[in-house]
Coordinates of C-alpha atoms in Angstrom, one line a residue:
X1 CA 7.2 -13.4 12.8
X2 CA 10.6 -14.8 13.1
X3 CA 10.6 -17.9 15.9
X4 CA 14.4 -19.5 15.8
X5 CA 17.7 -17.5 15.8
X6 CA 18.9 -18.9 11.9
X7 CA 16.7 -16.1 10.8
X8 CA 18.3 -12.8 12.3
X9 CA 19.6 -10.7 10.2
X10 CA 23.7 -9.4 10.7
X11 CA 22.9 -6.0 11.7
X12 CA 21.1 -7.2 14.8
X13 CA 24.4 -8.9 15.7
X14 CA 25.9 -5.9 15.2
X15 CA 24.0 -3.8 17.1
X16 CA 24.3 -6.2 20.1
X17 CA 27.8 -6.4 20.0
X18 CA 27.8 -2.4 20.1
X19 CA 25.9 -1.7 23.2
X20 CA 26.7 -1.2 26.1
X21 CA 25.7 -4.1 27.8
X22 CA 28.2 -6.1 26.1
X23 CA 30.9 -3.2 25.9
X24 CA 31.2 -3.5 29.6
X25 CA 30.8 -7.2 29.9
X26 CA 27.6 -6.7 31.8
X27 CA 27.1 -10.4 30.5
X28 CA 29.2 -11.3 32.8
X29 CA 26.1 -10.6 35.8
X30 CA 24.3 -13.1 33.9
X31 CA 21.3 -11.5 34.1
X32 CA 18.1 -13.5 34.2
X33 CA 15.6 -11.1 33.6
X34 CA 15.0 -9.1 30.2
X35 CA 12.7 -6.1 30.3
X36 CA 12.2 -4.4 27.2
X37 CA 10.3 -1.0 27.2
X38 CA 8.6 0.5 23.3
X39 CA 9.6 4.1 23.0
X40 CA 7.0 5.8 20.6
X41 CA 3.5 6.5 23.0
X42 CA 4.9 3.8 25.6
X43 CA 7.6 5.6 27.2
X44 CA 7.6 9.0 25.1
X45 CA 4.7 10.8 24.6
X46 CA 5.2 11.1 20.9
X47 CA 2.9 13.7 18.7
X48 CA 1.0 12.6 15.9
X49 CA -1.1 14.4 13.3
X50 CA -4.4 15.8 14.7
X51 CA -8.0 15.2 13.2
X52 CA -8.3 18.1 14.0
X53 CA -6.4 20.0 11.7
X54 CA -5.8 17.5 8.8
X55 CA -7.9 15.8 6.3
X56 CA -7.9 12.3 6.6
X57 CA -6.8 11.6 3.1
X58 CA -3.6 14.0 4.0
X59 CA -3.0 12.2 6.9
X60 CA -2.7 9.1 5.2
X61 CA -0.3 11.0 2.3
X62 CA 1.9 12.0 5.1
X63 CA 2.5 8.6 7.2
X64 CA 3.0 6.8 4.1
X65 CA 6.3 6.0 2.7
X66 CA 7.3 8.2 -0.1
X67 CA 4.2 10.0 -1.0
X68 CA 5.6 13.4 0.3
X69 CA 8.6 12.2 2.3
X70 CA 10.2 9.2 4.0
X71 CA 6.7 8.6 5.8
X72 CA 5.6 10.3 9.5
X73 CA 7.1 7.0 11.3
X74 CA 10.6 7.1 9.1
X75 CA 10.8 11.5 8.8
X76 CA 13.3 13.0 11.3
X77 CA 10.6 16.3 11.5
X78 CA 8.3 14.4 13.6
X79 CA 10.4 14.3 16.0
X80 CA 11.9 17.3 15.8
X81 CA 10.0 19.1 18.4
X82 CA 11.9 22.4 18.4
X83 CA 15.5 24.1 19.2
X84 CA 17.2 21.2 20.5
X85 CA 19.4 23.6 23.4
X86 CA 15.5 24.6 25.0
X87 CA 14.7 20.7 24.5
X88 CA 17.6 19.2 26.0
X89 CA 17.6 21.8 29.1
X90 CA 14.3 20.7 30.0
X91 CA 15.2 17.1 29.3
X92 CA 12.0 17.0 26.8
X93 CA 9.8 18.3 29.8
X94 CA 5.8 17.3 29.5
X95 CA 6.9 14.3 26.3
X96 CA 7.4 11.2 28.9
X97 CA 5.3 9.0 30.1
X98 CA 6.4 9.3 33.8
X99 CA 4.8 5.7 35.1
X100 CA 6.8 3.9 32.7
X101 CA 10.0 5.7 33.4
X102 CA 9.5 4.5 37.1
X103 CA 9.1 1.2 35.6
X104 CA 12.0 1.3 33.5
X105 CA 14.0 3.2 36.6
X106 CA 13.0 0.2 38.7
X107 CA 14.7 -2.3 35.9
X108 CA 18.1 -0.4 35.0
X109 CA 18.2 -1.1 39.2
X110 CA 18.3 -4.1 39.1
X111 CA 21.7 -6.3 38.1
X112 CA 19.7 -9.4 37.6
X113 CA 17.8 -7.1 34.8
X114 CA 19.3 -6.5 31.2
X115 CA 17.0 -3.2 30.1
X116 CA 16.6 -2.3 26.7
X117 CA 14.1 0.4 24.7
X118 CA 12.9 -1.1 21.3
X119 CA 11.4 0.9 18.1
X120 CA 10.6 0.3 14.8
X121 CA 12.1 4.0 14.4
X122 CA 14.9 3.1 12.0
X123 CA 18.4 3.9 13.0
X124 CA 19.0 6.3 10.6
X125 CA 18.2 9.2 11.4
X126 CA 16.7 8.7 15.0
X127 CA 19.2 6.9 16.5
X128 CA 21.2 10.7 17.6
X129 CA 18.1 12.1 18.7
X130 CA 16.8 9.3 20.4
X131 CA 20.1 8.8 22.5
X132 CA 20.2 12.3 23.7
X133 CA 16.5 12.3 24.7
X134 CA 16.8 9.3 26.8
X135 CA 20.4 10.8 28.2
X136 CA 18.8 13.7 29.3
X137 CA 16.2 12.0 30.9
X138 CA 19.0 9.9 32.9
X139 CA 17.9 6.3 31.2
X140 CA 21.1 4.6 30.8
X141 CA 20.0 1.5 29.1
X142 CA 21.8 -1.7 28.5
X143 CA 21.2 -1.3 24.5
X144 CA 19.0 1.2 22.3
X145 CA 17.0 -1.0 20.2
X146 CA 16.3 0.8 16.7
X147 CA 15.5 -0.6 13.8
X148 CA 19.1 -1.1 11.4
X149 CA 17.0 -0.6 8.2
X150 CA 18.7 1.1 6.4
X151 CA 22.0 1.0 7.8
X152 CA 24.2 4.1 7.7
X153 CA 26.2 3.0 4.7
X154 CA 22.9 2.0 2.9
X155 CA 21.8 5.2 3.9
X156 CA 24.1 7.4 2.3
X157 CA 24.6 5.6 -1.0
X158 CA 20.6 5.6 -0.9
X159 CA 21.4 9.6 -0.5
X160 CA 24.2 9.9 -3.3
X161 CA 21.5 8.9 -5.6
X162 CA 23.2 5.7 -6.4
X163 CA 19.4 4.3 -6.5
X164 CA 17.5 5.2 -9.8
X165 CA 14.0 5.4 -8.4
X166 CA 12.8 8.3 -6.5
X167 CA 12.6 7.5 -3.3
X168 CA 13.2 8.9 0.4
X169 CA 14.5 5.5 1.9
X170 CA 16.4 3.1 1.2
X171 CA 14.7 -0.2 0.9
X172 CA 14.0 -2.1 4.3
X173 CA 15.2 -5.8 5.3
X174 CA 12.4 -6.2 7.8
X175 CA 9.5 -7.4 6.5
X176 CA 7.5 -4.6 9.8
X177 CA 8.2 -3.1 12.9
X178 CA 7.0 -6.9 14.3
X179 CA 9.6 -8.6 12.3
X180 CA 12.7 -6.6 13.4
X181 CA 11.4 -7.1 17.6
X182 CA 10.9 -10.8 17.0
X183 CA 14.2 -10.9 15.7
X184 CA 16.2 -8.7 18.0
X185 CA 14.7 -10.8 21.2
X186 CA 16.2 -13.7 19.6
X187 CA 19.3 -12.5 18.9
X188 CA 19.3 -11.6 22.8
X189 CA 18.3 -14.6 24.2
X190 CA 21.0 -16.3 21.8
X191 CA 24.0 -14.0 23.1
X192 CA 22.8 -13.9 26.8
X193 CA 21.5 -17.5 27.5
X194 CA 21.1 -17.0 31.5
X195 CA 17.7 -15.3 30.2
X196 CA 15.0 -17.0 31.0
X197 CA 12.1 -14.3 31.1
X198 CA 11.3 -11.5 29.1
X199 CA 8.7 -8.6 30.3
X200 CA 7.5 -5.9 27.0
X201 CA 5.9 -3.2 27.8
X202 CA 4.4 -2.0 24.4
X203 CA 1.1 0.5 23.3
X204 CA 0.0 -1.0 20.2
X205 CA -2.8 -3.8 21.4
X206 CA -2.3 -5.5 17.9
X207 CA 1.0 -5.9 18.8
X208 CA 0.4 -7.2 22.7
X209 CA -1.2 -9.8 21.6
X210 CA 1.4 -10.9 19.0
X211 CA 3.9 -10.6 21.3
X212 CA 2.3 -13.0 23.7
X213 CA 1.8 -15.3 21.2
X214 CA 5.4 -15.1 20.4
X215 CA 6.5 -15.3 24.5
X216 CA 4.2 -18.4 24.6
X217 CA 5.7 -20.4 21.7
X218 CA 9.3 -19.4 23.2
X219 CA 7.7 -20.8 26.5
X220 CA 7.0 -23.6 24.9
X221 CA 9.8 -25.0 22.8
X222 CA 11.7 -24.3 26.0
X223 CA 14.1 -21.6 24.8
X224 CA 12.1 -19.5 28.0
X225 CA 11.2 -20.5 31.1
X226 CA 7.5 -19.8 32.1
X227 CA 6.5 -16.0 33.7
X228 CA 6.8 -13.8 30.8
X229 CA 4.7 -10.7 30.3
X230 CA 3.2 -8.3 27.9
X231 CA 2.0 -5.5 29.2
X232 CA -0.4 -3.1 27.8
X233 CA 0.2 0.9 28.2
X234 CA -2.8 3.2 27.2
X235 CA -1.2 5.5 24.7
X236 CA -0.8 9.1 25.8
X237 CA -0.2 11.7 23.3
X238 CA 1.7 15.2 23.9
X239 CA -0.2 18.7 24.4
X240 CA -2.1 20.0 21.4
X241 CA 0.6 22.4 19.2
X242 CA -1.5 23.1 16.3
X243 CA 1.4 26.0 15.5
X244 CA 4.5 22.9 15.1
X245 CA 1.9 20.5 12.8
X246 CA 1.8 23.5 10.3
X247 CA 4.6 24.5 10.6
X248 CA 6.0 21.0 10.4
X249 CA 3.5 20.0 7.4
X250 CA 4.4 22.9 5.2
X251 CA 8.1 22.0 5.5
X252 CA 7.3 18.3 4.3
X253 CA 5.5 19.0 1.6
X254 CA 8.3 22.2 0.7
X255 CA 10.5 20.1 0.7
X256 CA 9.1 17.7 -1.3
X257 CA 8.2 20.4 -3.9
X258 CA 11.7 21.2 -4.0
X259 CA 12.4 17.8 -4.6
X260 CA 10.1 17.8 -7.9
X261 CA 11.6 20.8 -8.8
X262 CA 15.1 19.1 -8.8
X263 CA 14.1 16.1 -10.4
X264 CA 12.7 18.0 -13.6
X265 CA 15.6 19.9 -13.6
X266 CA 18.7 17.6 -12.7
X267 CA 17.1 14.0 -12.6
X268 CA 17.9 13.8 -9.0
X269 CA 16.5 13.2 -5.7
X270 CA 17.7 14.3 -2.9
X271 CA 17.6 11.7 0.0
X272 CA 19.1 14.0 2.6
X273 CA 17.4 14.2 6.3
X274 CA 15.5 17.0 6.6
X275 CA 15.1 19.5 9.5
X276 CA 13.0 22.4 10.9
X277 CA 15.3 25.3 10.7
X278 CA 14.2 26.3 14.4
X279 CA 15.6 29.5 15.8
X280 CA 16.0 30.7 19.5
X281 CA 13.2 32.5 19.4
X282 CA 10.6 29.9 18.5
X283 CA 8.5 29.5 21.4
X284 CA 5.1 28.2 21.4
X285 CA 3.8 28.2 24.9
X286 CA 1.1 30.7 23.0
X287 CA 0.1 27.4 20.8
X288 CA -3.7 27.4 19.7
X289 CA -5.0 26.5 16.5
X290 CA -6.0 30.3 15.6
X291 CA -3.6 31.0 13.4
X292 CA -4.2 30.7 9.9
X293 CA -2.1 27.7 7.8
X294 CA 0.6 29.1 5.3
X295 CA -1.3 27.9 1.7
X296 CA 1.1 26.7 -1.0
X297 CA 1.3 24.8 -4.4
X298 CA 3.1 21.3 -4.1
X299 CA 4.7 20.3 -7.3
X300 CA 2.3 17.3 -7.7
X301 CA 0.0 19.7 -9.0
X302 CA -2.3 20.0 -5.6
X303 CA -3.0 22.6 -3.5
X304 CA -3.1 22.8 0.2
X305 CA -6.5 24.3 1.0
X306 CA -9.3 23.9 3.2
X307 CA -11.8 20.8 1.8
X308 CA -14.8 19.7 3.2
X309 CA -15.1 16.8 5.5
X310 CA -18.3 16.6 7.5
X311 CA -22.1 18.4 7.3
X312 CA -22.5 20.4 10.1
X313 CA -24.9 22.9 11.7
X314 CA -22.4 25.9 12.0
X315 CA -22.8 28.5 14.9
X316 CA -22.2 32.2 14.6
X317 CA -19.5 33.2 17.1
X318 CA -21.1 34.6 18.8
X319 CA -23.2 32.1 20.3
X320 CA -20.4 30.1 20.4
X321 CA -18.5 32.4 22.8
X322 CA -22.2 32.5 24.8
X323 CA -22.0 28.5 25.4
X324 CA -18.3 28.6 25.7
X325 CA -18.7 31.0 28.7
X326 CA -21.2 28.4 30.5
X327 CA -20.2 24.9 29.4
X328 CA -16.2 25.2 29.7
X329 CA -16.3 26.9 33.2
X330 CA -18.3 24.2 34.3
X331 CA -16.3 21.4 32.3
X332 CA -13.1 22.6 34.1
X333 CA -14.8 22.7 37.9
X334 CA -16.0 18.7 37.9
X335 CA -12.8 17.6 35.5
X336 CA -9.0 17.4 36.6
X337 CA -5.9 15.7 35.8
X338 CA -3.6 15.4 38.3
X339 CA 0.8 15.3 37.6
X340 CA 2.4 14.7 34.5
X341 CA -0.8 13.5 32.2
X342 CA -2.2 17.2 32.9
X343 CA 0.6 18.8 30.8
X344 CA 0.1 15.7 28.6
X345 CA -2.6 16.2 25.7
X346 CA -5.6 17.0 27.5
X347 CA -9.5 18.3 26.0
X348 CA -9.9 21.4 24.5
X349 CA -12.7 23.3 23.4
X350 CA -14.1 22.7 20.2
X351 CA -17.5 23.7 20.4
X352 CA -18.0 25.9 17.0
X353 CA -20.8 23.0 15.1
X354 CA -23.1 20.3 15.5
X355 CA -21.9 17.0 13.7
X356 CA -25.1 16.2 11.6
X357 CA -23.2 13.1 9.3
X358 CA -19.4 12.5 9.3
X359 CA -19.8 12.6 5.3
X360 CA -19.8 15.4 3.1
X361 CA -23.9 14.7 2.2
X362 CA -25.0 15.5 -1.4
X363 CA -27.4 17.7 -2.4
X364 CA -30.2 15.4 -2.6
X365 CA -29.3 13.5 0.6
X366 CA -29.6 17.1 2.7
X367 CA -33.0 18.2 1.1
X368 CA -34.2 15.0 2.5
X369 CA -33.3 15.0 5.6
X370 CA -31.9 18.3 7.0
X371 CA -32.6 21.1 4.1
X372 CA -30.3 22.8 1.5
X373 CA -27.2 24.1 2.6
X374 CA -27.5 27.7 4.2
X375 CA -31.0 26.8 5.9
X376 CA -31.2 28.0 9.4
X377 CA -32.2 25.6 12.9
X378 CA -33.1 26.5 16.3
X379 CA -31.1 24.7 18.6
X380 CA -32.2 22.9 21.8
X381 CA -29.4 21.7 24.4
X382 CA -31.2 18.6 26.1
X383 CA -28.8 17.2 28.1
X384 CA -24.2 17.2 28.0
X385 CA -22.4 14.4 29.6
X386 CA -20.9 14.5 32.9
X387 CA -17.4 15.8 32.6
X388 CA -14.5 13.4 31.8
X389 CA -11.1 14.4 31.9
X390 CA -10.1 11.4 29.0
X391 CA -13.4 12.0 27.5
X392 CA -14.2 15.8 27.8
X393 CA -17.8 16.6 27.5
X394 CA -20.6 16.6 24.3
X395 CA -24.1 18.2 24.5
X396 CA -27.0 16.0 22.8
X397 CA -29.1 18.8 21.0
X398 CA -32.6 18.6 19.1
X399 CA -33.5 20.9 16.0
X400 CA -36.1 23.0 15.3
X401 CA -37.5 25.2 12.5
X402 CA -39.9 28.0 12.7
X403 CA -42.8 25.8 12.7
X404 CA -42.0 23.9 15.8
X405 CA -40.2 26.7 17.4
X406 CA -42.1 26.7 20.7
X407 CA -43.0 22.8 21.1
X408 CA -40.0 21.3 22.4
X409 CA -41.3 18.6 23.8
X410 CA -41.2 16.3 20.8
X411 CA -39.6 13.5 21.5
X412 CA -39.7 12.0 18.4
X413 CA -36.9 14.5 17.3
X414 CA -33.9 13.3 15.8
X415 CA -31.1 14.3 18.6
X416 CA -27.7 15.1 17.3
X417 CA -24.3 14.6 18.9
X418 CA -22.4 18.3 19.8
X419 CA -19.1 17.8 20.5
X420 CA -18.2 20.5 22.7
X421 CA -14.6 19.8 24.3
X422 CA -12.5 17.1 23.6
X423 CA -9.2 15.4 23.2
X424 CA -7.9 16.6 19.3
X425 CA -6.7 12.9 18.7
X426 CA -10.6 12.1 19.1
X427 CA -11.5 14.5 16.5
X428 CA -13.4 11.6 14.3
X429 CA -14.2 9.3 16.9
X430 CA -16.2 11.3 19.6
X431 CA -19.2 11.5 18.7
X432 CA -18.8 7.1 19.1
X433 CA -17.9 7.2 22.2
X434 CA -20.4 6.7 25.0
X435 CA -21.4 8.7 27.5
X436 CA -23.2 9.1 31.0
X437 CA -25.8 12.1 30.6
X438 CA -27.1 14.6 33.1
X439 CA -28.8 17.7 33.1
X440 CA -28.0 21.3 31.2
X441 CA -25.9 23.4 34.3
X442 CA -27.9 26.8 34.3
X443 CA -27.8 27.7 30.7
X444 CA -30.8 28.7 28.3
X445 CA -31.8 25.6 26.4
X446 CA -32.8 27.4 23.3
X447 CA -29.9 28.8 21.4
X448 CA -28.8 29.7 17.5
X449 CA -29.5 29.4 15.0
X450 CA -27.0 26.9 13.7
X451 CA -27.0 27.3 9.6
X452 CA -26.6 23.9 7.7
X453 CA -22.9 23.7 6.3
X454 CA -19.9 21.9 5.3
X455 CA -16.9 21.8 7.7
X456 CA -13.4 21.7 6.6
X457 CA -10.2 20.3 7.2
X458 CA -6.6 21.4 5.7
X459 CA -5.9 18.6 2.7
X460 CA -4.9 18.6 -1.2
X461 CA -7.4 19.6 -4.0
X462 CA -5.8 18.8 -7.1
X463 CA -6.6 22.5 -8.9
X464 CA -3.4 23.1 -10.2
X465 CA -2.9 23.5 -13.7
X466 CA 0.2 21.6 -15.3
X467 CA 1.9 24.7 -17.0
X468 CA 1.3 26.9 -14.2
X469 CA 4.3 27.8 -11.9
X470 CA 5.3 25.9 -9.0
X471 CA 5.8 28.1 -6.1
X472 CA 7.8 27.4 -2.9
X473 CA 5.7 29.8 -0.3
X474 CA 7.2 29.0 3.4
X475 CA 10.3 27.6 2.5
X476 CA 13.6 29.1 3.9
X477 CA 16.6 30.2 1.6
X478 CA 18.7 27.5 3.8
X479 CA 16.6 25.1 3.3
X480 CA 15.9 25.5 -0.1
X481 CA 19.4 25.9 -1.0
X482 CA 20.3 22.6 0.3
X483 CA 17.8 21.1 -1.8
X484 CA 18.4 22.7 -5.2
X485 CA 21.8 23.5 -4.6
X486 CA 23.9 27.1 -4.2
X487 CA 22.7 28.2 -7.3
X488 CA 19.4 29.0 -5.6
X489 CA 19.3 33.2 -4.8
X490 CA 16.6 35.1 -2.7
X491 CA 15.1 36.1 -6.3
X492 CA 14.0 32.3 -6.5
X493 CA 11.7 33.0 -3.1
X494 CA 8.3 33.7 -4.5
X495 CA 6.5 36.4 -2.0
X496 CA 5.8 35.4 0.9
X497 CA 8.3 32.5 1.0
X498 CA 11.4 34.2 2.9
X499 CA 8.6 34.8 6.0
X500 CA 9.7 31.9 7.6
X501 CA 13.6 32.3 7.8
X502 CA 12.8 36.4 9.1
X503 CA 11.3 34.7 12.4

């Protein structure tokens, strides 16, 4: 963490002497005050990968750098939330935080106040899309603080392939996201010495209390006078859209396919941004996580499949649609979230199996203490938590076999968590959670059976063999031609691959 102004790096000069705030001499206020306002889950509700959906080891794959892309944080796709015309109209309707924008409304107000946004989303290639999204939410700040790493030249000699190694981005100058904030409130307070207080407003708790740390030791090697603040917003993620994670994951790992492809071929990489080829037709107010994910060979030799992730009792439909038609009319009459966080992401029914371990057990580990996979439980509901709209509601369930099946009043019986409807960021952690408990609301407590089984989340199972062919399933002529070059024809699209550009 950097802590005197020797240590900034050029490009946060530059970027000062850029914005607007010193394009218009605004300096010239001498404003006392600086507010600076996080963008990512602070003042935009921005989407992440859901628990949900994904296994954890492919979540991990996909926000690290270079495994199958620039990395989640650095790729321009998650961001790219659909066709920009329907975006912009709507001025990214349902993505802000609307409590924040207040605050940061109540700031740009001001003349004493010099208002900046501040991400570790790197300049190139957010910096565009950013600008527009705050624009046509009417945010004028003083200066757009993104992170100059690469810079645009950097960028594209990174992209001419003028680097030998194959990577998505060129290397960084900041050490984190951490490094380039300390610095660029440096520079600030350098270039605009009438500041004497600082106020962040910033998700990341880890990073609250760094920041105050930081503020404190400004404080007190007097380069600040007392008063500053961190303060800490509860992150607040976007409505569930199962539809634009697969869609978006597919064209990552395409993409990086493609890539492969190239590099086996050509010995290059291409470093270009990549984008969702959205039409005007793409609409996904229908969004549910029904729909089947498009399967495809990546050309590290994996395949995109369903793997197992947790043991499970798994319900037949059937009495799944029987609870659902009880427990989620009630959830929705004691739960409600009122103005913008209701169209924010919200809990939704997942109520299809009871979490018996949040492994994958072995054999021998479920013959001991649950039976073989396939055996069949009874299923007593013995009490479901009082609806939360942050928490949603579980069910705490007993299990029976034939030989208890009328004495359910044991209560030495193991109880197990059911997670019935929740948030899907809280996939893996709500069963942890705690909960206030009261009765079952007028169903049958005896229900099932529930069959012992493995449930499974969409990752990579390394089942390809070396020789075989790679195949580029989902990926649309354009796309693929801008990857591989002209040369590519509609004869290279394996079946099935040109379903995506016929939408």
């Amino acid at each position: 963490m950097r802590s005197h102004y020797s240590s900034i790096d050029q490009r946060e000069k530059d970027q000062y002497e850029s914005s607007p705030f010193f394009l218009n001499d605004k300096d010239d206020l001498k404003p006392t005050q600086l507010d600076i306002f996080d963008f990512d889950s602070t003042l935009f509700l921005s989407p992440s990968l859901s628990p949900t959906i994904w296994h954890p080891s492919l979540i991990r794959q996909l926000v690290g750098e270079d495994v199958f892309g620039p990395g989640w944080w650095r790729d321009y796709r998650s961001l790219d939330l659909g066709p920009m015309d329907k975006l912009e109209k709507t001025h990214w309707a349902h993505y802000w935080n609307e409590e924040v924008v207040a605050r940061a409304r109540e700031s740009l107000q001001d003349p004493m106040v010099m208002t900046v946004v501040l991400t570790g989303r790197r300049t190139v290639p957010f910096l565009p899309l950013i600008s527009r999204m705050l624009a046509s939410k009417g945010l004028d700040f003083d200066l757009v603080g993104l992170r100059p790493d690469p810079t645009q030249e950097s960028h594209d000699d990174h992209v001419n392939n003028n680097t030998p190694h194959r990577t998505y981005g060129a290397s960084s100058v900041f050490k984190n996201t951490l490094d380039f904030k300390t610095s660029f409130i440096l520079n600030l307070l350098h270039n605009i010495p009438s500041l004497s207080k600082v106020n962040m407003w910033d998700d990341r708790m880890g990073h609250v209390k760094k920041f105050q740390d930081f503020l404190h030791r400004l404080t007190r090697t007097k380069q600040l006078a007392s008063g500053s603040n961190v303060y800490h917003v509860k992150p607040i993620l976007p409505r569930y859209r199962p539809l634009w994670e697969h869609k978006v994951v597919t064209h990552v790992l395409e993409t990086h396919n493609a890539n492969e492809l190239l590099y086996r071929q050509e010995q290059l990489w291409n470093r270009a941004i990549s984008t969702i080829p959205w039409t005007s037709d793409d609409d996904d107010d229908n969004d549910s996580d029904s729909k089947a994910a498009c399967l495809t060979k990546v050309a590290k030799h994996l395949s995109l499949k369903p793997i197992p992730s947790s043991t499970v009792l798994k319900l037949e439909p059937s009495v799944v649609e029987s609870l659902r038609a009880v427990l989620e009319p009630y959830y929705t009459s004691q739960s409600h979230l009122q103005g913008w966080r209701a169209k924010a992401e919200t809990p939704q029914w997942f109520g299809r199996h009871i979490l018996l371990s949040p492994h994958v057990l072995t054999p021998y580990e479920l013959e001991k203490h649950h039976g073989r996979l396939g055996t069949k439980w009874t299923i007593v509901l013995e009490k479901v938590s009082k609806p939360n709209p942050n928490l949603g509601m579980v069910a705490m369930v007993t299990l029976h076999n034939d030989d208890d099946y009328n004495d359910y009043s044991d209560k030495n019986k193991k109880q197990y968590i059911f997670p019935l409807i929740y948030k899907p960021s809280q996939g893996t952690t709500i069963a942890k959670k705690h909960f206030e408990w009261t009765d079952v609301p007028g169903y049958q407590r005896r229900f099932g059976p529930g069959v012992i089984a493995y449930a499974h989340l969409l990752g990579l199972d390394g089942k390809v063999k070396d020789g075989e062919e790679h195949q580029l399933v989902c990926l649309d002529l354009e796309t693929k031609q801008s990857v591989l070059g002209k040369r590519t024809t509609m004869d290279d699209v394996v079946d099935g691959g040109s379903s995506h550009s016929k939408k």
